[in-house]
Amino acid sequence: MNASVEPSPEAIAARQREVVQALTTVLPPHCLLYRDEDTAPYECDGLAAYRQLPLAVVLPETELQVRRVLQTCHRLDVPVVPRGAGTGLSGGAMPLRDGIVLSLARLNKIINIDPYARTATLQPGVRNLAISEAAAPYGLYYAPDPSSQIACTIGGNVAENAGGVHCLKYGLTVHNVLRVRAITMEGDLVEFGSLGPDCAGLDLLAVLIGSEGMFAVVTEVTVRLLPKPQMAQVIMASFDDVVKGGAAAAAIIAVGIVPAGLDMMDQLATHAVEEFVQAGYDLKAQAILLCESDGTPDEVADEIERMTAVLHAHGATRIQISRSETERLKFWSGHKNAFAAAGRISPDYYCMDGTVPRRAIGPLLARIAEMEKQYGLRCMNVFHAGDGNMRSLILFDGNDPDEWRRAEAFGAQMLETCVGLDGTITGEHGVGIEKTDAMCVQFCAEERDALLAVKRAFDPPGLLNPGKDIPTRARCAEYGKMRGHQGLLPHPELPRR
């Protein structure tokens, strides 16, 4: 179909019949959904402000079925949107009206746990938390732990390069995946990475991770497992100013300490979650910093003492140290449940995850406070202070079109501010459809052309998750006209990082 011309309902219906008929030859009936009431649950991911019904949803149960679906769609020139658990927050799994959704939810087997090599081999539909649960009898666990780990899948984590509370010390998905097996749009089976310490050729594994389903469809992942620490403790420090809290987080890293977790919540966030989790947060504090240490008892004791000294030196008004594993988990519970708690104080929220250098956390928070006044909207900040990865939840009412417009403008300016502070527009949520325009700010035209060239190398027909992540020159030109001088960085002709 010509993307520039809106197809008629009759044309869509005819196309749907053609695609469904072809897919019935490669899938059993229970693996194919095409009625509106059946496909409605797949009309969006966690970015629920944008919705679209696809032509059909396929739920293959084997790698061979995935391959045949892709070959069929390639032959018919049908766009394919791969989907994990649908917990993504940037619209990466947003369907296309003339395409299908390829759900990997039924490929959910743990193929192998190797306690000697400390690896786990999994199908893409295995939940993040299920990996650590399966590895626990061997004293092992999988380190990346996004807040949605109870539901999100390893395939989705690979697509978005997910992180989590402990990514500061143990790395993102890209640092914990050893090998990926995937299928291209043409139906070719390919493997990236190796179970050995190194492999010949270019490191295409790192290119695939974070590609948001635009290069190939993941069917198998091998991850690195780590020994569970002997002990972990958390410091919960209060500050009477968010900028002081941000400076304290940067100071901890500056003295040579790399905590297992270093996260921060502002006062609006702590008030939102305390009634829900009852973690004993200091509700008078303007910001709370959570600093976790793990390792042997001696290592933890030493690190806790050193971090406490840094926190006092940078203006902490109250310090609590977890006295048990139960209390440690309670301290973290508010951070883990912040998104859910936002629903208690606002009909809707718009989550930004721009990232800045640690030294810029304070200035960014100060600018966000100014934007709250500018747009007349509240913003709840919950973020990974250790690596500057923000979780700014702009609160608004989606039933008010003007509030949604202001929320979008607020988010766009926030991302542009992150780039202006030598940061980036996303830390782990991905670009999807949400931040495609912001890519025009972070990358110059030549850089975007290079990204598109990589996309074409993996997916020549451009059928895998088209329209996501990488904007065209024309789109960036239109965005520049819309934003004008109000949000874009000065001197747009200069290359951006």
Coordinates of C-alpha atoms in Angstrom, one line a residue:
M1 CA 0.0 0.0 0.0
N2 CA 1.1 3.6 -0.6
A3 CA 1.8 5.0 2.8
S4 CA 1.1 8.6 1.5
V5 CA -2.5 7.8 0.7
E6 CA -5.0 6.8 3.4
P7 CA -6.5 3.5 2.2
S8 CA -10.3 3.1 2.2
P9 CA -12.0 0.8 4.6
E10 CA -12.8 -1.5 1.7
A11 CA -9.2 -1.6 0.7
I12 CA -8.1 -2.4 4.2
A13 CA -10.7 -5.2 4.5
A14 CA -9.6 -6.7 1.2
R15 CA -6.0 -6.5 2.2
Q16 CA -6.8 -8.2 5.5
R17 CA -8.6 -11.1 3.8
E18 CA -5.5 -11.6 1.6
V19 CA -3.1 -11.6 4.5
V20 CA -5.2 -13.7 6.8
Q21 CA -5.7 -16.3 4.1
A22 CA -2.0 -16.5 3.4
L23 CA -1.2 -16.8 7.1
T24 CA -3.6 -19.6 7.6
T25 CA -1.4 -21.8 5.4
V26 CA 1.5 -21.5 7.8
L27 CA -0.2 -21.2 11.2
P28 CA -2.8 -23.3 13.1
P29 CA -6.1 -21.3 13.6
H30 CA -5.5 -20.7 17.4
C31 CA -2.2 -18.8 16.5
L32 CA -4.0 -16.2 14.3
L33 CA -6.2 -13.3 15.5
Y34 CA -7.9 -10.9 13.1
R35 CA -11.3 -9.8 14.4
D36 CA -11.2 -6.4 16.0
E37 CA -12.3 -7.6 19.4
D38 CA -9.4 -10.1 19.4
T39 CA -6.7 -7.7 18.1
A40 CA -7.8 -4.8 20.4
P41 CA -5.5 -5.9 23.3
Y42 CA -2.5 -5.4 20.9
E43 CA -3.5 -1.9 19.7
C44 CA -0.7 -0.3 21.8
D45 CA 2.1 -1.0 24.3
G46 CA 2.7 0.9 27.5
L47 CA 2.4 4.2 25.6
A48 CA -1.4 4.0 25.6
A49 CA -1.9 7.5 24.3
Y50 CA -1.4 6.1 20.7
R51 CA -3.5 3.2 19.5
Q52 CA -4.0 1.4 16.2
L53 CA -5.6 -1.9 15.2
P54 CA -3.4 -4.1 13.0
L55 CA -4.6 -6.3 10.1
A56 CA -3.9 -9.4 12.3
V57 CA -1.9 -10.6 15.3
V58 CA 0.1 -13.9 15.0
L59 CA 1.2 -15.9 18.0
P60 CA 3.6 -18.5 16.7
E61 CA 4.6 -21.4 19.0
T62 CA 7.8 -22.5 17.3
E63 CA 10.8 -20.9 15.6
L64 CA 9.8 -22.5 12.3
Q65 CA 6.4 -20.8 12.5
V66 CA 8.1 -17.4 13.0
R67 CA 10.2 -18.1 10.0
R68 CA 7.3 -19.0 7.8
V69 CA 5.3 -15.9 9.0
L70 CA 8.2 -13.6 8.0
Q71 CA 8.6 -15.3 4.6
T72 CA 4.9 -15.0 3.9
C73 CA 4.9 -11.3 4.9
H74 CA 8.0 -10.6 2.9
R75 CA 6.3 -12.2 -0.2
L76 CA 3.2 -10.1 0.3
D77 CA 5.0 -6.9 1.2
V78 CA 3.3 -6.8 4.7
P79 CA 4.9 -4.7 7.5
V80 CA 5.6 -6.7 10.7
V81 CA 5.8 -5.3 14.2
P82 CA 7.5 -7.7 16.7
R83 CA 6.0 -7.6 20.2
G84 CA 7.1 -8.9 23.6
A85 CA 5.0 -8.4 26.7
G86 CA 3.8 -4.9 25.6
T87 CA 5.3 -3.2 28.6
G88 CA 7.4 -0.8 26.5
L89 CA 6.9 2.9 27.1
S90 CA 7.9 4.5 23.8
G91 CA 5.4 3.0 21.3
G92 CA 8.0 0.5 19.9
A93 CA 5.3 -2.1 19.5
M94 CA 2.7 0.2 18.1
P95 CA 0.9 -1.6 15.3
L96 CA 0.5 -0.4 11.7
R97 CA -2.9 -0.4 10.1
D98 CA -1.6 -2.2 7.0
G99 CA 0.7 -4.6 9.0
I100 CA 0.6 -7.4 11.4
V101 CA 1.8 -7.8 15.0
L102 CA 4.1 -10.7 15.6
S103 CA 3.8 -11.6 19.3
L104 CA 6.6 -13.8 20.7
A105 CA 4.7 -14.4 24.0
R106 CA 4.2 -18.2 23.3
L107 CA 7.9 -18.8 22.8
N108 CA 8.4 -18.8 26.5
K109 CA 10.6 -21.9 27.3
I110 CA 13.8 -21.8 29.4
I111 CA 16.0 -24.0 27.2
N112 CA 18.9 -24.4 29.5
I113 CA 20.5 -23.2 32.7
D114 CA 24.2 -24.0 32.8
P115 CA 25.5 -23.4 36.4
Y116 CA 29.1 -24.1 35.5
A117 CA 29.3 -21.7 32.6
R118 CA 26.9 -19.4 34.4
T119 CA 24.6 -18.9 31.5
A120 CA 20.9 -19.3 30.7
T121 CA 19.5 -19.9 27.2
L122 CA 15.9 -18.8 26.7
Q123 CA 13.2 -18.2 24.2
P124 CA 12.2 -14.5 23.9
G125 CA 8.9 -14.8 25.7
V126 CA 10.6 -15.8 29.1
R127 CA 9.9 -13.1 31.7
N128 CA 12.9 -11.2 33.1
L129 CA 12.1 -12.2 36.7
A130 CA 11.6 -15.9 35.7
I131 CA 15.3 -16.1 34.7
S132 CA 16.5 -15.3 38.2
E133 CA 13.8 -17.6 39.7
A134 CA 15.1 -20.5 37.6
A135 CA 18.7 -19.7 38.4
A136 CA 18.2 -19.2 42.1
P137 CA 18.7 -22.9 43.1
Y138 CA 22.3 -22.6 41.7
G139 CA 23.0 -19.4 43.7
L140 CA 22.8 -17.3 40.5
Y141 CA 20.7 -14.5 39.1
Y142 CA 20.2 -12.3 36.1
A143 CA 21.3 -8.8 36.9
P144 CA 19.4 -6.3 34.6
D145 CA 16.1 -5.7 36.6
P146 CA 13.8 -3.1 35.0
S147 CA 10.8 -2.0 37.1
S148 CA 8.6 -4.1 34.9
Q149 CA 10.7 -7.3 35.4
I150 CA 7.7 -9.2 36.8
A151 CA 6.1 -8.9 33.3
C152 CA 8.6 -7.8 30.7
T153 CA 10.3 -10.5 28.6
I154 CA 13.9 -11.1 27.6
G155 CA 13.1 -10.6 24.0
G156 CA 11.7 -7.1 24.7
N157 CA 14.7 -6.4 26.9
V158 CA 17.0 -7.2 24.0
A159 CA 14.9 -4.9 21.7
E160 CA 15.1 -1.9 24.1
N161 CA 18.4 -2.6 25.8
A162 CA 16.7 -2.5 29.2
G163 CA 18.5 -1.7 32.4
G164 CA 17.1 -1.4 35.9
V165 CA 18.1 -0.5 39.4
H166 CA 21.3 -2.5 39.3
C167 CA 22.5 -1.5 35.8
L168 CA 25.0 1.0 37.3
K169 CA 27.2 -1.7 38.7
Y170 CA 26.3 -4.7 36.5
G171 CA 25.4 -3.1 33.2
L172 CA 22.5 -3.0 30.8
T173 CA 21.1 -5.8 28.7
V174 CA 23.9 -5.3 26.1
H175 CA 26.5 -6.1 28.8
N176 CA 24.8 -9.3 30.0
V177 CA 23.8 -11.0 26.7
L178 CA 26.3 -13.4 25.1
R179 CA 24.4 -14.6 22.1
V180 CA 21.2 -14.0 20.1
R181 CA 19.5 -16.2 17.5
A182 CA 17.2 -14.3 15.2
I183 CA 15.3 -14.5 11.9
T184 CA 15.5 -11.7 9.2
M185 CA 12.6 -10.4 7.3
E186 CA 13.5 -12.7 4.4
G187 CA 13.3 -15.7 6.7
D188 CA 17.0 -16.3 7.1
L189 CA 18.2 -17.7 10.4
V190 CA 21.2 -15.8 11.8
E191 CA 23.2 -15.8 15.0
F192 CA 25.0 -12.9 16.8
G193 CA 27.6 -13.2 19.5
S194 CA 29.1 -16.4 20.8
L195 CA 29.3 -18.6 23.9
G196 CA 33.0 -18.2 23.8
P197 CA 34.9 -15.2 25.2
D198 CA 35.2 -13.6 21.7
C199 CA 34.2 -14.3 18.1
A200 CA 35.5 -13.3 14.7
G201 CA 34.1 -10.4 12.8
L202 CA 32.3 -7.2 13.7
D203 CA 30.4 -7.0 17.0
L204 CA 26.9 -7.1 15.4
L205 CA 25.5 -8.4 18.7
A206 CA 25.8 -4.9 20.2
V207 CA 24.1 -3.5 17.0
L208 CA 21.2 -5.8 17.3
I209 CA 20.6 -5.1 21.0
G210 CA 18.5 -1.9 21.3
S211 CA 17.4 -2.0 17.6
E212 CA 13.7 -2.1 18.7
G213 CA 12.7 -5.0 16.4
M214 CA 13.8 -3.2 13.2
F215 CA 16.6 -5.6 12.2
A216 CA 15.5 -9.1 12.9
V217 CA 13.1 -11.1 15.1
V218 CA 14.7 -12.7 18.1
T219 CA 13.9 -16.3 18.7
E220 CA 16.6 -17.3 21.3
V221 CA 18.8 -15.5 23.8
T222 CA 21.8 -16.6 25.9
V223 CA 22.5 -14.4 28.9
R224 CA 25.2 -14.2 31.5
L225 CA 24.3 -15.2 35.1
L226 CA 26.0 -13.8 38.2
P227 CA 26.5 -15.3 41.7
K228 CA 24.1 -13.8 44.2
P229 CA 25.9 -11.4 46.6
Q230 CA 26.4 -12.6 50.1
M231 CA 24.8 -9.5 51.5
A232 CA 23.2 -6.2 50.4
Q233 CA 22.2 -3.1 52.4
V234 CA 20.6 0.2 51.4
I235 CA 21.1 3.7 52.7
M236 CA 18.0 5.9 52.4
A237 CA 19.2 9.6 52.6
S238 CA 16.9 12.6 52.8
F239 CA 17.7 16.0 51.3
D240 CA 16.0 19.4 51.7
D241 CA 16.8 20.3 48.1
V242 CA 16.7 18.1 44.9
V243 CA 19.9 19.7 43.5
K244 CA 21.8 18.7 46.7
G245 CA 20.6 15.2 46.2
G246 CA 21.8 15.1 42.6
A247 CA 25.2 16.5 43.7
A248 CA 25.5 13.8 46.4
A249 CA 24.9 11.1 43.8
A250 CA 27.6 12.4 41.6
A251 CA 30.0 12.8 44.6
I252 CA 29.6 9.1 45.5
I253 CA 30.8 8.1 42.1
A254 CA 33.5 10.7 42.1
V255 CA 35.2 9.3 45.2
G256 CA 35.5 5.9 43.5
I257 CA 32.5 4.0 44.8
V258 CA 30.3 2.2 42.3
P259 CA 27.1 1.2 44.3
A260 CA 25.0 -1.7 43.2
G261 CA 22.1 0.8 43.0
L262 CA 21.9 4.6 43.2
D263 CA 18.5 6.0 42.7
M264 CA 16.5 9.1 43.6
M265 CA 12.9 10.2 44.1
D266 CA 11.6 13.8 44.5
Q267 CA 9.0 14.8 47.1
L268 CA 6.0 14.4 44.8
A269 CA 7.1 10.8 44.1
T270 CA 7.6 9.9 47.7
H271 CA 4.2 11.3 48.6
A272 CA 2.6 9.3 45.8
V273 CA 4.1 6.0 46.8
E274 CA 4.3 6.1 50.6
E275 CA 0.6 5.6 51.2
F276 CA 0.8 2.6 48.8
V277 CA 4.0 0.9 49.9
Q278 CA 4.4 2.3 53.5
A279 CA 8.2 2.2 53.3
G280 CA 8.8 4.8 55.9
Y281 CA 9.9 7.6 53.5
D282 CA 10.7 11.0 54.9
L283 CA 7.7 13.0 53.5
K284 CA 9.3 16.3 54.5
A285 CA 12.3 15.7 52.3
Q286 CA 12.5 17.4 48.9
A287 CA 14.5 14.3 47.6
I288 CA 15.4 10.9 48.8
L289 CA 18.5 9.0 47.6
L290 CA 18.7 5.2 47.8
C291 CA 22.3 3.9 47.8
E292 CA 22.8 0.1 47.8
S293 CA 26.0 -1.8 48.5
D294 CA 26.4 -5.5 47.9
G295 CA 29.2 -8.1 48.3
T296 CA 30.8 -9.7 51.3
P297 CA 29.8 -8.4 54.8
D298 CA 33.2 -6.6 55.1
E299 CA 32.9 -5.0 51.7
V300 CA 29.4 -3.8 52.4
A301 CA 30.2 -2.4 55.8
D302 CA 33.2 -0.5 54.4
E303 CA 31.2 0.9 51.4
I304 CA 28.2 1.9 53.6
E305 CA 30.5 3.8 55.9
R306 CA 32.2 5.6 53.0
M307 CA 28.9 6.5 51.3
T308 CA 27.4 7.7 54.6
A309 CA 30.3 10.1 55.0
V310 CA 29.8 11.5 51.5
L311 CA 26.1 11.9 52.0
H312 CA 26.6 13.8 55.3
A313 CA 29.2 16.0 53.6
H314 CA 26.7 16.9 50.9
G315 CA 23.8 18.0 53.1
A316 CA 21.8 14.8 53.9
T317 CA 19.3 15.8 56.6
R318 CA 18.4 12.2 57.6
I319 CA 20.0 8.8 57.0
Q320 CA 18.5 5.3 57.5
I321 CA 20.3 2.0 56.8
S322 CA 18.4 -1.1 56.1
R323 CA 18.7 -3.6 59.0
S324 CA 17.3 -6.7 57.2
E325 CA 16.6 -8.0 53.7
T326 CA 12.9 -7.3 54.2
E327 CA 13.6 -3.6 55.0
R328 CA 16.0 -3.3 52.1
L329 CA 13.2 -4.5 49.7
K330 CA 10.8 -2.1 51.4
F331 CA 13.1 0.8 50.8
W332 CA 13.2 -0.1 47.1
S333 CA 9.5 -0.8 46.8
G334 CA 8.5 2.8 46.3
H335 CA 10.9 3.2 43.4
K336 CA 9.7 -0.1 41.8
N337 CA 6.0 1.0 42.2
A338 CA 6.3 4.7 41.3
F339 CA 4.6 4.3 37.9
A340 CA 1.6 2.6 39.5
A341 CA 1.5 5.1 42.3
A342 CA 1.3 8.0 39.7
G343 CA -2.1 6.7 38.8
R344 CA -3.2 7.5 42.4
I345 CA -2.6 11.2 41.9
S346 CA -3.2 11.8 38.2
P347 CA -5.5 10.4 35.5
D348 CA -2.5 10.0 33.1
Y349 CA 1.2 10.4 33.0
Y350 CA 3.8 10.8 30.2
C351 CA 7.1 9.2 31.0
M352 CA 10.4 10.7 29.8
D353 CA 13.7 8.8 30.3
G354 CA 16.3 11.2 29.0
T355 CA 19.8 10.8 30.4
V356 CA 22.4 13.3 31.3
P357 CA 25.9 13.2 32.8
R358 CA 25.8 12.9 36.6
R359 CA 27.2 16.5 37.0
A360 CA 24.1 17.7 35.1
I361 CA 21.4 16.1 37.3
G362 CA 21.0 19.2 39.4
P363 CA 20.8 21.6 36.5
L364 CA 18.3 19.4 34.7
L365 CA 16.0 19.1 37.8
A366 CA 16.1 22.9 38.2
R367 CA 15.1 23.3 34.5
I368 CA 12.3 20.7 34.9
A369 CA 10.9 22.8 37.8
E370 CA 10.9 25.8 35.5
M371 CA 9.1 23.8 32.8
E372 CA 6.4 22.8 35.3
K373 CA 5.5 26.5 35.7
Q374 CA 5.8 27.1 32.0
Y375 CA 3.4 24.4 31.0
G376 CA 1.2 24.4 34.1
L377 CA 1.7 20.7 34.8
R378 CA 3.3 18.7 37.6
C379 CA 6.2 16.4 37.1
M380 CA 7.1 13.5 39.3
N381 CA 10.8 12.5 39.1
V382 CA 12.1 9.0 39.9
F383 CA 15.4 8.2 38.3
H384 CA 18.6 6.2 38.2
A385 CA 20.9 8.9 39.7
G386 CA 24.0 6.8 39.3
D387 CA 23.9 7.0 35.5
G388 CA 21.8 10.1 35.1
N389 CA 18.9 8.2 33.6
M390 CA 15.8 10.2 34.4
R391 CA 12.3 8.9 35.0
S392 CA 10.3 12.1 34.8
L393 CA 6.5 11.5 34.8
I394 CA 4.6 14.5 33.4
L395 CA 1.1 14.3 35.0
F396 CA -1.9 15.4 33.0
D397 CA -5.5 14.6 32.1
G398 CA -5.8 12.8 28.8
N399 CA -9.5 13.8 28.5
D400 CA -8.3 17.4 28.1
P401 CA -6.7 17.9 24.6
D402 CA -4.9 21.0 25.7
E403 CA -3.3 19.3 28.7
W404 CA -2.1 16.5 26.4
R405 CA -0.7 19.0 23.9
R406 CA 1.2 20.7 26.8
A407 CA 2.4 17.4 28.1
E408 CA 3.9 16.6 24.7
A409 CA 5.5 20.0 24.4
F410 CA 6.9 19.6 28.0
G411 CA 8.3 16.2 27.1
A412 CA 9.9 17.4 23.9
Q413 CA 11.6 20.4 25.6
M414 CA 12.8 18.1 28.4
L415 CA 14.5 15.8 25.9
E416 CA 16.1 18.7 24.0
T417 CA 17.4 20.0 27.4
C418 CA 19.0 16.6 28.1
V419 CA 20.8 16.8 24.7
G420 CA 21.9 20.3 25.4
L421 CA 23.4 19.1 28.7
D422 CA 25.6 16.6 26.8
G423 CA 23.1 13.8 27.4
T424 CA 20.8 11.7 25.3
I425 CA 17.1 11.3 24.7
T426 CA 16.6 7.8 26.1
G427 CA 18.4 5.6 28.6
E428 CA 16.5 2.4 28.2
H429 CA 12.9 2.9 27.1
G430 CA 13.9 3.2 23.5
V431 CA 12.8 5.7 20.8
G432 CA 9.7 4.0 19.2
I433 CA 7.3 6.5 17.9
E434 CA 7.5 8.7 21.0
K435 CA 11.0 10.1 20.6
T436 CA 11.5 9.9 16.8
D437 CA 11.3 13.7 16.5
A438 CA 13.8 14.1 19.3
M439 CA 16.3 12.0 17.2
C440 CA 16.3 15.1 14.9
V441 CA 17.8 17.1 17.7
Q442 CA 20.4 14.6 18.9
F443 CA 21.7 13.4 15.5
C444 CA 22.7 15.4 12.5
A445 CA 21.5 14.5 9.0
E446 CA 24.6 12.5 8.1
E447 CA 24.4 10.5 11.3
R448 CA 20.7 9.7 10.7
D449 CA 21.6 8.6 7.1
A450 CA 24.2 6.2 8.6
L451 CA 21.6 4.7 11.0
L452 CA 19.2 4.2 8.1
A453 CA 21.9 2.6 6.1
V454 CA 22.4 0.0 8.9
K455 CA 18.6 -0.6 8.9
R456 CA 18.6 -1.2 5.1
A457 CA 21.5 -3.6 5.5
F458 CA 19.5 -5.8 7.9
D459 CA 16.1 -5.2 6.4
P460 CA 16.3 -4.2 2.7
P461 CA 12.5 -4.0 2.1
G462 CA 12.0 -2.0 5.2
L463 CA 9.2 -4.1 6.5
L464 CA 10.3 -4.8 10.1
N465 CA 8.8 -2.2 12.5
P466 CA 8.9 0.6 9.8
G467 CA 8.5 4.2 10.9
K468 CA 10.1 3.7 14.3
D469 CA 13.3 5.0 15.9
I470 CA 15.1 6.6 12.9
P471 CA 13.5 9.7 11.3
T472 CA 13.9 10.7 7.7
R473 CA 15.3 14.0 6.6
A474 CA 11.9 15.2 5.6
R475 CA 10.4 14.4 9.0
C476 CA 13.2 16.3 10.8
A477 CA 12.7 19.3 8.5
E478 CA 9.0 19.3 9.4
Y479 CA 9.8 19.0 13.1
G480 CA 12.2 21.9 12.8
K481 CA 9.5 24.0 11.3
M482 CA 7.1 23.1 14.1
R483 CA 9.5 23.7 17.0
G484 CA 11.2 26.7 15.5
H485 CA 13.3 28.6 18.1
Q486 CA 11.2 27.4 21.1
G487 CA 12.8 24.1 21.7
L488 CA 15.6 23.3 19.3
L489 CA 19.2 23.8 20.3
P490 CA 21.1 26.8 18.9
H491 CA 23.2 26.3 15.8
P492 CA 21.4 23.2 14.4
E493 CA 24.0 22.9 11.7
L494 CA 26.6 21.7 14.2
P495 CA 26.9 17.9 14.6
R496 CA 25.4 16.4 17.8
R497 CA 26.5 13.5 19.8

